[in-house]
């Protein structure tokens, strides 16, 4: 526990800043060390290591690369498997669970144990897993690894404990679900087909038991062979040979006929009375030939479902089957109902579909009511009860990836009124035409937890759209969508530099800045533009003001540092006028005359803007001498000051958005003036461009510029296209120009002329922050300042002079003046923070929101209401100063202002570098949260920078994680785990402890519907025959399977999990089985003890007999 003890002297007499970059106090890596200071430190630090724990909470979005789909018709929950081994289980809104196989193997098939709270997954590594769903965090109870055969298809009959498993070799094995061991009963492929057949039938593609008789198993082989196997007699009832490959089979509920889908786009219907040939052959999408020949072949029908209804014709639903002559046709789901054929075109390829029916029994009239369709990038449910087949409104956030996500922002503990306001405006723009019925996947239970507070996630997208999401209480619901492209004229492809640079996504969002209190919103676009939005409840017709800024540093001849200030290059800013200069965005001009033009053209006419966020100002960087503007690397907005700051590789721009003018436009070198800590020479434009391939304008892993034509285009492509191999390449590339060059900049001598020639002149502005601080050492009271951090580890403080009177603020200019304050740190600067002298976080001042287009009230004129969090407000003495927290890729430092003394320094990492750092509030205290490129998540106390947590949590497998990872207040963080999913995580112990309460229940006790009996069953159904599978498949009858065929692997749930999952018919059997196993175990132990006693007795008898024989004939005196 430490405190600041007040001392009367020494505030301004501390030692000068260490220009060379070395800390004022020596420190080993990972150990913070205090430097001698003019006063003793006694700040109370309440955070301890026990306050922190890392855990993943919930995953939002569409499962990336889906592969399988399953539905429990009683529990009404759905499961989606993915290529990366993930399983998403969804129920009613709030019931959303993500599971991951440790192997990472693709999920081939999913099978629910209907109404039993369990799920079987079959993976590409030929392993079966049994998941227990009767807990909020599902766990694997058992696994079964096949060693010699590959799994191709699985089937689990309703209320059965025996799972049929088909393999690539054509064999069918049977697995006991309770013990998860193989039965000795095997259906070999050579016995299933006729002996006269000379070819292998191929892999098993279908397994199902007959609705009429559970003792008959229908086996479909890929080659076109279908066999009905009599499980009792262990022989084939009939065999069907068809000359087209089979993809799927579906029974009629009566069990007298079934339908097959084939690779030539045909559907065949077979009757059990005559299996010699199909009694019906149709090509639903094929054109009939005039001469009566077979219709032309179509694309394969990958799956067909044959479902019956009581009051109408049966439904035949299938995917695929389109004719080959229809090129570029979208994927289609076809619904045949009676004589009508409806083809529903999908936006993405169909992965799987399931028909949702009222009954779980296969031998009853099915009564389908919906079709769940899993697409490659979407999940929809079609309403079958209405003739136009509308889709249900999806309550899950499955459209996060509607356009590729390029940036994210996370805001916790927002003003409570902001979510209802955004929702009410966003609801007006919702799509229409959905089914009026409720979402059919309604299983599970979820209640709102007690520790909820308003949370908002913002996602920026490649098409320029912005989405606001309500993330309160671990759910995610879209509130409002904003399209930034509406600000600009539509670019004409092939015209000039726009088509050359950003022909794919010229409006892509790079970063956002949002002030929830003032509702101001800033967007940075990939075309080097910034858009400022104001929020209004009223529509308005206004003209958007555009500021064009010329920010380029081109010096023809090398000059000395002393001459830098007088020759800083071409820096200019002008107010946008309706008349564009020559070479405007709409005209194609050669590179030699492409000068002083923006990448995009802002609409220069009055625009009607609906309620919500309305564009107020656009700042655009201009082309200079045929070179496109560099990407914007940093942005900050402050509503209390009405100022906006942005920076890139060339310099810094400060904009007054109230008066609509540019206050400052300087290169980074000019900001230093005579206080540049590095001896360097400016380069000529030609040399600078040649070096641009290795220049890094953003932090760590951010942007790599290969050539001028691709600078803008490539910044976000890595979010959607980068592979694992590319990641390792980018990691190697990123470490060289960042860590090595920056380390060299601190190790070389300041006076070395050779070093200054080798160094790159351009220095990117990597972070900006407006705050109440001290621009100079001699300042007695804090004032408005702008803190600037650069890629070379330099911190600059710029003084701002802002009129305090509201009327003066609209007319009097704001003065911006670089000060002589220069602080240094190792590595590119990532973030700033401000603490008062008690160690409390000092928030940014802001302006309370007021509607800019609300009707004027003459009796109550509107005035600006500012909320200021100056360090002096919480101090007894206004001149006591504050603590400035600076974090870079390598280090963290705490400075005492205005003395500019380094109080603490901490070397965060030596072998890696920090990707994201934020000063966050947690447990009514404050800490520094860091995420490193090596996957470590670290927490450091403030101000002492004492390590509180260091966990190797998230290996950096994708650049997407690096670009989207962000911390927020209250102990939460998020990142984009895939192009379609957002993963949220918690780093506070309380949040991890309360997670169990916040999650939904996947399983709810529901009575299994009774099967139809009596007359109705005989009239509608097929009078199914039942049999005891235990008699056929049990160990007593079938024996044990070969141990080399499959290996049983106990899961994490173990016997305890199985006991928790026991319930219903299978559960009762499981309990009986476990009890028998326990009794058998006890009997086995008793037998072992008895055998041991018998062995001991036999040994004693043998020794006694030997002793008797030894001394039998001896006299007493011979002993």
Short mmCIF file of N, CA and C in Angstrom, two decimals, residues 600-722:
data_model
loop_
_atom_site.label_atom_id
_atom_site.label_comp_id
_atom_site.label_asym_id
_atom_site.label_seq_id
_atom_site.Cartn_x
_atom_site.Cartn_y
_atom_site.Cartn_z
N UNK A 600 -12.32 10.39 -52.64
CA UNK A 600 -13.76 10.30 -52.87
C UNK A 600 -14.35 11.70 -52.95
N UNK A 601 -15.46 11.81 -53.62
CA UNK A 601 -16.14 13.09 -53.74
C UNK A 601 -17.33 13.14 -52.78
N UNK A 602 -17.34 14.14 -51.91
CA UNK A 602 -18.44 14.34 -50.98
C UNK A 602 -19.62 14.97 -51.72
N UNK A 603 -20.80 14.53 -51.41
CA UNK A 603 -21.99 15.11 -52.03
C UNK A 603 -22.07 16.60 -51.68
N UNK A 604 -22.16 17.45 -52.70
CA UNK A 604 -22.13 18.90 -52.47
C UNK A 604 -23.50 19.52 -52.65
N UNK A 605 -24.52 18.78 -52.30
CA UNK A 605 -25.90 19.28 -52.38
C UNK A 605 -26.60 18.98 -51.06
N UNK A 606 -27.68 19.69 -50.77
CA UNK A 606 -28.44 19.39 -49.55
C UNK A 606 -28.96 17.95 -49.59
N UNK A 607 -28.80 17.24 -48.47
CA UNK A 607 -29.18 15.83 -48.38
C UNK A 607 -30.19 15.67 -47.25
N UNK A 608 -31.24 14.93 -47.53
CA UNK A 608 -32.21 14.62 -46.47
C UNK A 608 -31.68 13.46 -45.64
N UNK A 609 -31.60 13.70 -44.35
CA UNK A 609 -31.06 12.70 -43.44
C UNK A 609 -32.14 12.26 -42.46
N UNK A 610 -32.39 10.96 -42.35
CA UNK A 610 -33.41 10.47 -41.41
C UNK A 610 -32.94 10.61 -39.97
N UNK A 611 -33.83 10.43 -39.01
CA UNK A 611 -33.42 10.47 -37.59
C UNK A 611 -32.33 9.45 -37.32
N UNK A 612 -31.45 9.80 -36.41
CA UNK A 612 -30.32 8.95 -36.09
C UNK A 612 -29.04 9.72 -36.23
N UNK A 613 -27.99 9.06 -36.66
CA UNK A 613 -26.71 9.74 -36.85
C UNK A 613 -26.69 10.40 -38.22
N UNK A 614 -26.39 11.70 -38.20
CA UNK A 614 -26.41 12.53 -39.41
C UNK A 614 -25.03 13.16 -39.62
N UNK A 615 -24.52 12.99 -40.82
CA UNK A 615 -23.17 13.50 -41.14
C UNK A 615 -23.13 15.02 -41.03
N UNK A 616 -22.10 15.52 -40.35
CA UNK A 616 -21.96 16.95 -40.15
C UNK A 616 -20.69 17.50 -40.81
N UNK A 617 -19.63 16.70 -40.83
CA UNK A 617 -18.35 17.18 -41.33
C UNK A 617 -17.56 16.01 -41.89
N UNK A 618 -16.86 16.26 -42.99
CA UNK A 618 -15.97 15.26 -43.58
C UNK A 618 -14.59 15.89 -43.75
N UNK A 619 -13.57 15.24 -43.24
CA UNK A 619 -12.18 15.67 -43.40
C UNK A 619 -11.51 14.67 -44.33
N UNK A 620 -10.94 15.16 -45.42
CA UNK A 620 -10.31 14.30 -46.42
C UNK A 620 -8.85 14.71 -46.64
N UNK A 621 -7.98 13.72 -46.65
CA UNK A 621 -6.59 13.97 -47.02
C UNK A 621 -6.45 13.88 -48.54
N UNK A 622 -5.60 14.72 -49.10
CA UNK A 622 -5.51 14.89 -50.54
C UNK A 622 -4.31 14.16 -51.14
N UNK A 623 -4.44 13.87 -52.42
CA UNK A 623 -3.30 13.40 -53.19
C UNK A 623 -2.26 14.53 -53.30
N UNK A 624 -1.00 14.13 -53.32
CA UNK A 624 0.08 15.11 -53.49
C UNK A 624 1.08 14.55 -54.49
N UNK A 625 1.26 15.27 -55.60
CA UNK A 625 2.25 14.91 -56.62
C UNK A 625 2.09 13.47 -57.09
N UNK A 626 0.85 13.07 -57.37
CA UNK A 626 0.62 11.73 -57.87
C UNK A 626 0.69 10.64 -56.84
N UNK A 627 0.93 10.97 -55.59
CA UNK A 627 0.97 10.00 -54.51
C UNK A 627 -0.34 10.04 -53.72
N UNK A 628 -0.95 8.87 -53.44
CA UNK A 628 -2.19 8.89 -52.65
C UNK A 628 -1.91 9.25 -51.21
N UNK A 629 -2.90 9.75 -50.50
CA UNK A 629 -2.69 10.07 -49.09
C UNK A 629 -2.45 8.81 -48.27
N UNK A 630 -1.60 8.95 -47.26
CA UNK A 630 -1.33 7.84 -46.37
C UNK A 630 -2.55 7.57 -45.49
N UNK A 631 -2.69 6.32 -45.08
CA UNK A 631 -3.83 5.95 -44.24
C UNK A 631 -3.75 6.66 -42.89
N UNK A 632 -4.91 6.94 -42.36
CA UNK A 632 -5.00 7.56 -41.04
C UNK A 632 -4.76 6.50 -39.98
N UNK A 633 -3.82 6.74 -39.10
CA UNK A 633 -3.41 5.73 -38.12
C UNK A 633 -3.90 6.02 -36.71
N UNK A 634 -4.42 7.21 -36.44
CA UNK A 634 -4.88 7.54 -35.09
C UNK A 634 -5.97 8.60 -35.17
N UNK A 635 -6.84 8.57 -34.19
CA UNK A 635 -7.98 9.49 -34.16
C UNK A 635 -8.44 9.67 -32.72
N UNK A 636 -8.82 10.91 -32.38
CA UNK A 636 -9.47 11.14 -31.09
C UNK A 636 -10.41 12.33 -31.21
N UNK A 637 -11.48 12.25 -30.44
CA UNK A 637 -12.55 13.24 -30.49
C UNK A 637 -12.88 13.66 -29.07
N UNK A 638 -13.08 14.95 -28.87
CA UNK A 638 -13.49 15.45 -27.56
C UNK A 638 -14.62 16.44 -27.74
N UNK A 639 -15.78 16.12 -27.15
CA UNK A 639 -16.96 16.96 -27.33
C UNK A 639 -16.90 18.22 -26.48
N UNK A 640 -16.20 18.19 -25.34
CA UNK A 640 -16.10 19.39 -24.51
C UNK A 640 -15.25 20.45 -25.19
N UNK A 641 -14.21 20.03 -25.88
CA UNK A 641 -13.37 20.98 -26.59
C UNK A 641 -13.89 21.27 -27.99
N UNK A 642 -14.79 20.41 -28.51
CA UNK A 642 -15.28 20.50 -29.89
C UNK A 642 -14.12 20.40 -30.88
N UNK A 643 -13.19 19.51 -30.56
CA UNK A 643 -12.01 19.33 -31.40
C UNK A 643 -11.89 17.88 -31.84
N UNK A 644 -11.27 17.72 -32.98
CA UNK A 644 -11.02 16.41 -33.57
C UNK A 644 -9.57 16.38 -34.02
N UNK A 645 -8.84 15.29 -33.67
CA UNK A 645 -7.44 15.16 -34.05
C UNK A 645 -7.25 13.84 -34.79
N UNK A 646 -6.44 13.90 -35.84
CA UNK A 646 -6.11 12.69 -36.60
C UNK A 646 -4.66 12.76 -37.01
N UNK A 647 -4.05 11.58 -37.17
CA UNK A 647 -2.65 11.53 -37.55
C UNK A 647 -2.37 10.36 -38.46
N UNK A 648 -1.27 10.48 -39.21
CA UNK A 648 -0.81 9.37 -40.05
C UNK A 648 0.70 9.40 -40.13
N UNK A 649 1.27 8.77 -41.15
CA UNK A 649 2.72 8.70 -41.26
C UNK A 649 3.37 10.06 -41.49
N UNK A 650 2.61 10.98 -42.00
CA UNK A 650 3.18 12.28 -42.37
C UNK A 650 3.09 13.32 -41.27
N UNK A 651 2.07 13.24 -40.43
CA UNK A 651 1.95 14.27 -39.41
C UNK A 651 0.62 14.25 -38.70
N UNK A 652 0.21 15.44 -38.23
CA UNK A 652 -0.94 15.60 -37.35
C UNK A 652 -1.85 16.70 -37.87
N UNK A 653 -3.16 16.46 -37.74
CA UNK A 653 -4.17 17.46 -38.11
C UNK A 653 -5.11 17.62 -36.93
N UNK A 654 -5.38 18.85 -36.54
CA UNK A 654 -6.36 19.17 -35.50
C UNK A 654 -7.45 20.03 -36.13
N UNK A 655 -8.71 19.61 -35.95
CA UNK A 655 -9.84 20.26 -36.59
C UNK A 655 -10.80 20.78 -35.52
N UNK A 656 -11.27 21.98 -35.72
CA UNK A 656 -12.33 22.56 -34.89
C UNK A 656 -13.65 22.30 -35.63
N UNK A 657 -14.41 21.28 -35.18
CA UNK A 657 -15.63 20.93 -35.91
C UNK A 657 -16.79 21.86 -35.58
N UNK A 658 -16.61 22.72 -34.58
CA UNK A 658 -17.65 23.70 -34.27
C UNK A 658 -17.58 24.86 -35.27
N UNK A 659 -16.36 25.34 -35.53
CA UNK A 659 -16.17 26.42 -36.50
C UNK A 659 -15.84 25.90 -37.90
N UNK A 660 -15.71 24.59 -38.04
CA UNK A 660 -15.47 23.96 -39.34
C UNK A 660 -14.18 24.47 -39.99
N UNK A 661 -13.08 24.42 -39.25
CA UNK A 661 -11.81 24.82 -39.84
C UNK A 661 -10.67 23.98 -39.26
N UNK A 662 -9.54 24.02 -39.95
CA UNK A 662 -8.36 23.27 -39.53
C UNK A 662 -7.49 24.17 -38.68
N UNK A 663 -7.19 23.71 -37.47
CA UNK A 663 -6.38 24.51 -36.55
C UNK A 663 -4.89 24.22 -36.69
N UNK A 664 -4.56 22.97 -36.98
CA UNK A 664 -3.16 22.59 -37.03
C UNK A 664 -2.98 21.54 -38.12
N UNK A 665 -1.94 21.71 -38.91
CA UNK A 665 -1.60 20.73 -39.94
C UNK A 665 -0.08 20.73 -40.05
N UNK A 666 0.56 19.81 -39.34
CA UNK A 666 2.02 19.80 -39.25
C UNK A 666 2.56 18.40 -39.46
N UNK A 667 3.76 18.34 -39.98
CA UNK A 667 4.47 17.07 -40.01
C UNK A 667 4.98 16.76 -38.61
N UNK A 668 5.32 15.50 -38.39
CA UNK A 668 5.81 15.11 -37.07
C UNK A 668 7.09 15.84 -36.72
N UNK A 669 7.97 16.04 -37.70
CA UNK A 669 9.23 16.75 -37.44
C UNK A 669 8.98 18.18 -36.99
N UNK A 670 7.96 18.80 -37.58
CA UNK A 670 7.68 20.18 -37.22
C UNK A 670 7.12 20.29 -35.81
N UNK A 671 6.46 19.23 -35.34
CA UNK A 671 5.93 19.26 -33.98
C UNK A 671 7.04 19.31 -32.95
N UNK A 672 8.19 18.70 -33.28
CA UNK A 672 9.31 18.72 -32.35
C UNK A 672 9.92 20.11 -32.24
N UNK A 673 9.99 20.80 -33.35
CA UNK A 673 10.74 22.05 -33.34
C UNK A 673 12.21 21.76 -33.11
N UNK A 674 12.80 22.42 -32.14
CA UNK A 674 14.21 22.21 -31.81
C UNK A 674 14.42 21.14 -30.76
N UNK A 675 13.33 20.45 -30.35
CA UNK A 675 13.43 19.46 -29.28
C UNK A 675 13.41 18.02 -29.80
N UNK A 676 13.74 17.81 -31.06
CA UNK A 676 13.74 16.47 -31.62
C UNK A 676 14.77 15.61 -30.89
N UNK A 677 14.36 14.50 -30.27
CA UNK A 677 15.32 13.67 -29.53
C UNK A 677 16.22 12.84 -30.43
N UNK A 678 15.93 12.80 -31.74
CA UNK A 678 16.73 12.00 -32.66
C UNK A 678 17.42 12.90 -33.68
N UNK A 679 18.67 12.61 -33.98
CA UNK A 679 19.39 13.28 -35.05
C UNK A 679 19.05 12.56 -36.35
N UNK A 680 18.33 13.21 -37.23
CA UNK A 680 17.94 12.57 -38.49
C UNK A 680 17.84 13.60 -39.58
N UNK A 681 17.97 13.14 -40.79
CA UNK A 681 17.91 14.00 -41.97
C UNK A 681 16.67 13.65 -42.76
N UNK A 682 16.01 14.67 -43.27
CA UNK A 682 14.84 14.43 -44.09
C UNK A 682 15.27 13.84 -45.42
N UNK A 683 14.41 13.03 -46.00
CA UNK A 683 14.71 12.38 -47.26
C UNK A 683 14.02 13.08 -48.41
N UNK A 684 14.53 12.87 -49.58
CA UNK A 684 13.86 13.36 -50.76
C UNK A 684 12.65 12.49 -51.02
N UNK A 685 11.67 13.01 -51.78
CA UNK A 685 10.46 12.22 -52.04
C UNK A 685 10.76 10.90 -52.71
N UNK A 686 11.71 10.85 -53.64
CA UNK A 686 11.98 9.61 -54.37
C UNK A 686 12.52 8.55 -53.42
N UNK A 687 13.45 8.93 -52.57
CA UNK A 687 14.00 7.96 -51.62
C UNK A 687 12.95 7.50 -50.63
N UNK A 688 12.11 8.41 -50.24
CA UNK A 688 11.05 8.06 -49.28
C UNK A 688 10.10 7.04 -49.87
N UNK A 689 9.77 7.20 -51.14
CA UNK A 689 8.83 6.26 -51.76
C UNK A 689 9.47 4.89 -51.91
N UNK A 690 10.79 4.87 -52.20
CA UNK A 690 11.44 3.58 -52.34
C UNK A 690 11.47 2.83 -51.03
N UNK A 691 11.55 3.55 -49.97
CA UNK A 691 11.60 2.91 -48.66
C UNK A 691 10.23 2.58 -48.11
N UNK A 692 9.19 3.02 -48.81
CA UNK A 692 7.84 2.84 -48.27
C UNK A 692 7.44 1.40 -48.13
N UNK A 693 8.09 0.51 -48.86
CA UNK A 693 7.72 -0.90 -48.77
C UNK A 693 7.99 -1.46 -47.39
N UNK A 694 8.98 -0.92 -46.69
CA UNK A 694 9.32 -1.43 -45.37
C UNK A 694 8.84 -0.52 -44.25
N UNK A 695 8.21 0.57 -44.63
CA UNK A 695 7.78 1.52 -43.60
C UNK A 695 6.49 1.05 -42.96
N UNK A 696 6.44 1.13 -41.67
CA UNK A 696 5.24 0.72 -40.95
C UNK A 696 4.63 1.95 -40.31
N UNK A 697 3.41 2.23 -40.69
CA UNK A 697 2.78 3.46 -40.24
C UNK A 697 1.88 3.24 -39.05
N UNK A 698 1.63 2.00 -38.69
CA UNK A 698 0.79 1.74 -37.53
C UNK A 698 1.57 0.85 -36.58
N UNK A 699 0.95 0.46 -35.52
CA UNK A 699 1.59 -0.28 -34.46
C UNK A 699 1.76 -1.75 -34.81
N UNK A 700 2.82 -2.34 -34.29
CA UNK A 700 3.01 -3.78 -34.32
C UNK A 700 2.60 -4.48 -35.58
N UNK A 701 1.45 -5.12 -35.55
CA UNK A 701 1.01 -5.97 -36.66
C UNK A 701 0.07 -5.27 -37.60
N UNK A 702 -0.06 -3.97 -37.51
CA UNK A 702 -1.17 -3.32 -38.18
C UNK A 702 -1.03 -3.32 -39.70
N UNK A 703 -0.47 -2.26 -40.28
CA UNK A 703 -0.50 -2.11 -41.74
C UNK A 703 0.89 -2.21 -42.33
N UNK A 704 0.97 -2.88 -43.46
CA UNK A 704 2.22 -2.99 -44.19
C UNK A 704 1.98 -2.40 -45.58
N UNK A 705 2.81 -1.47 -45.97
CA UNK A 705 2.61 -0.80 -47.24
C UNK A 705 3.60 -1.35 -48.26
N UNK A 706 3.11 -2.02 -49.28
CA UNK A 706 4.00 -2.61 -50.28
C UNK A 706 4.27 -1.65 -51.42
N UNK A 707 3.29 -0.97 -51.91
CA UNK A 707 3.49 0.05 -52.93
C UNK A 707 2.35 1.05 -52.84
N UNK A 708 2.52 2.16 -53.52
CA UNK A 708 1.58 3.26 -53.33
C UNK A 708 0.19 2.92 -53.80
N UNK A 709 0.05 2.01 -54.78
CA UNK A 709 -1.27 1.72 -55.30
C UNK A 709 -2.05 0.76 -54.41
N UNK A 710 -1.35 0.07 -53.49
CA UNK A 710 -2.03 -0.91 -52.66
C UNK A 710 -2.10 -0.50 -51.20
N UNK A 711 -1.64 0.70 -50.89
CA UNK A 711 -1.60 1.09 -49.49
C UNK A 711 -2.99 1.12 -48.88
N UNK A 712 -3.91 1.68 -49.63
CA UNK A 712 -5.27 1.80 -49.08
C UNK A 712 -6.00 0.48 -49.13
N UNK A 713 -5.76 -0.29 -50.17
CA UNK A 713 -6.58 -1.45 -50.42
C UNK A 713 -6.29 -2.62 -49.50
N UNK A 714 -5.05 -2.76 -49.05
CA UNK A 714 -4.66 -3.98 -48.35
C UNK A 714 -4.85 -3.92 -46.85
N UNK A 715 -5.29 -2.82 -46.31
CA UNK A 715 -5.28 -2.69 -44.85
C UNK A 715 -6.26 -3.61 -44.16
N UNK A 716 -7.39 -3.87 -44.79
CA UNK A 716 -8.39 -4.71 -44.13
C UNK A 716 -8.52 -6.08 -44.76
N UNK A 717 -7.84 -6.35 -45.89
CA UNK A 717 -8.01 -7.64 -46.54
C UNK A 717 -7.53 -8.78 -45.66
N UNK A 718 -6.55 -8.53 -44.82
CA UNK A 718 -6.06 -9.59 -43.95
C UNK A 718 -7.12 -10.08 -42.99
N UNK A 719 -8.13 -9.27 -42.74
CA UNK A 719 -9.18 -9.68 -41.82
C UNK A 719 -10.02 -10.82 -42.38
N UNK A 720 -10.08 -10.94 -43.69
CA UNK A 720 -10.94 -11.96 -44.27
C UNK A 720 -10.20 -12.96 -45.13
N UNK A 721 -8.94 -12.70 -45.48
CA UNK A 721 -8.26 -13.57 -46.42
C UNK A 721 -6.98 -14.19 -45.88
N UNK A 722 -6.48 -13.75 -44.76
CA UNK A 722 -5.18 -14.21 -44.29
C UNK A 722 -5.26 -15.65 -43.80
#
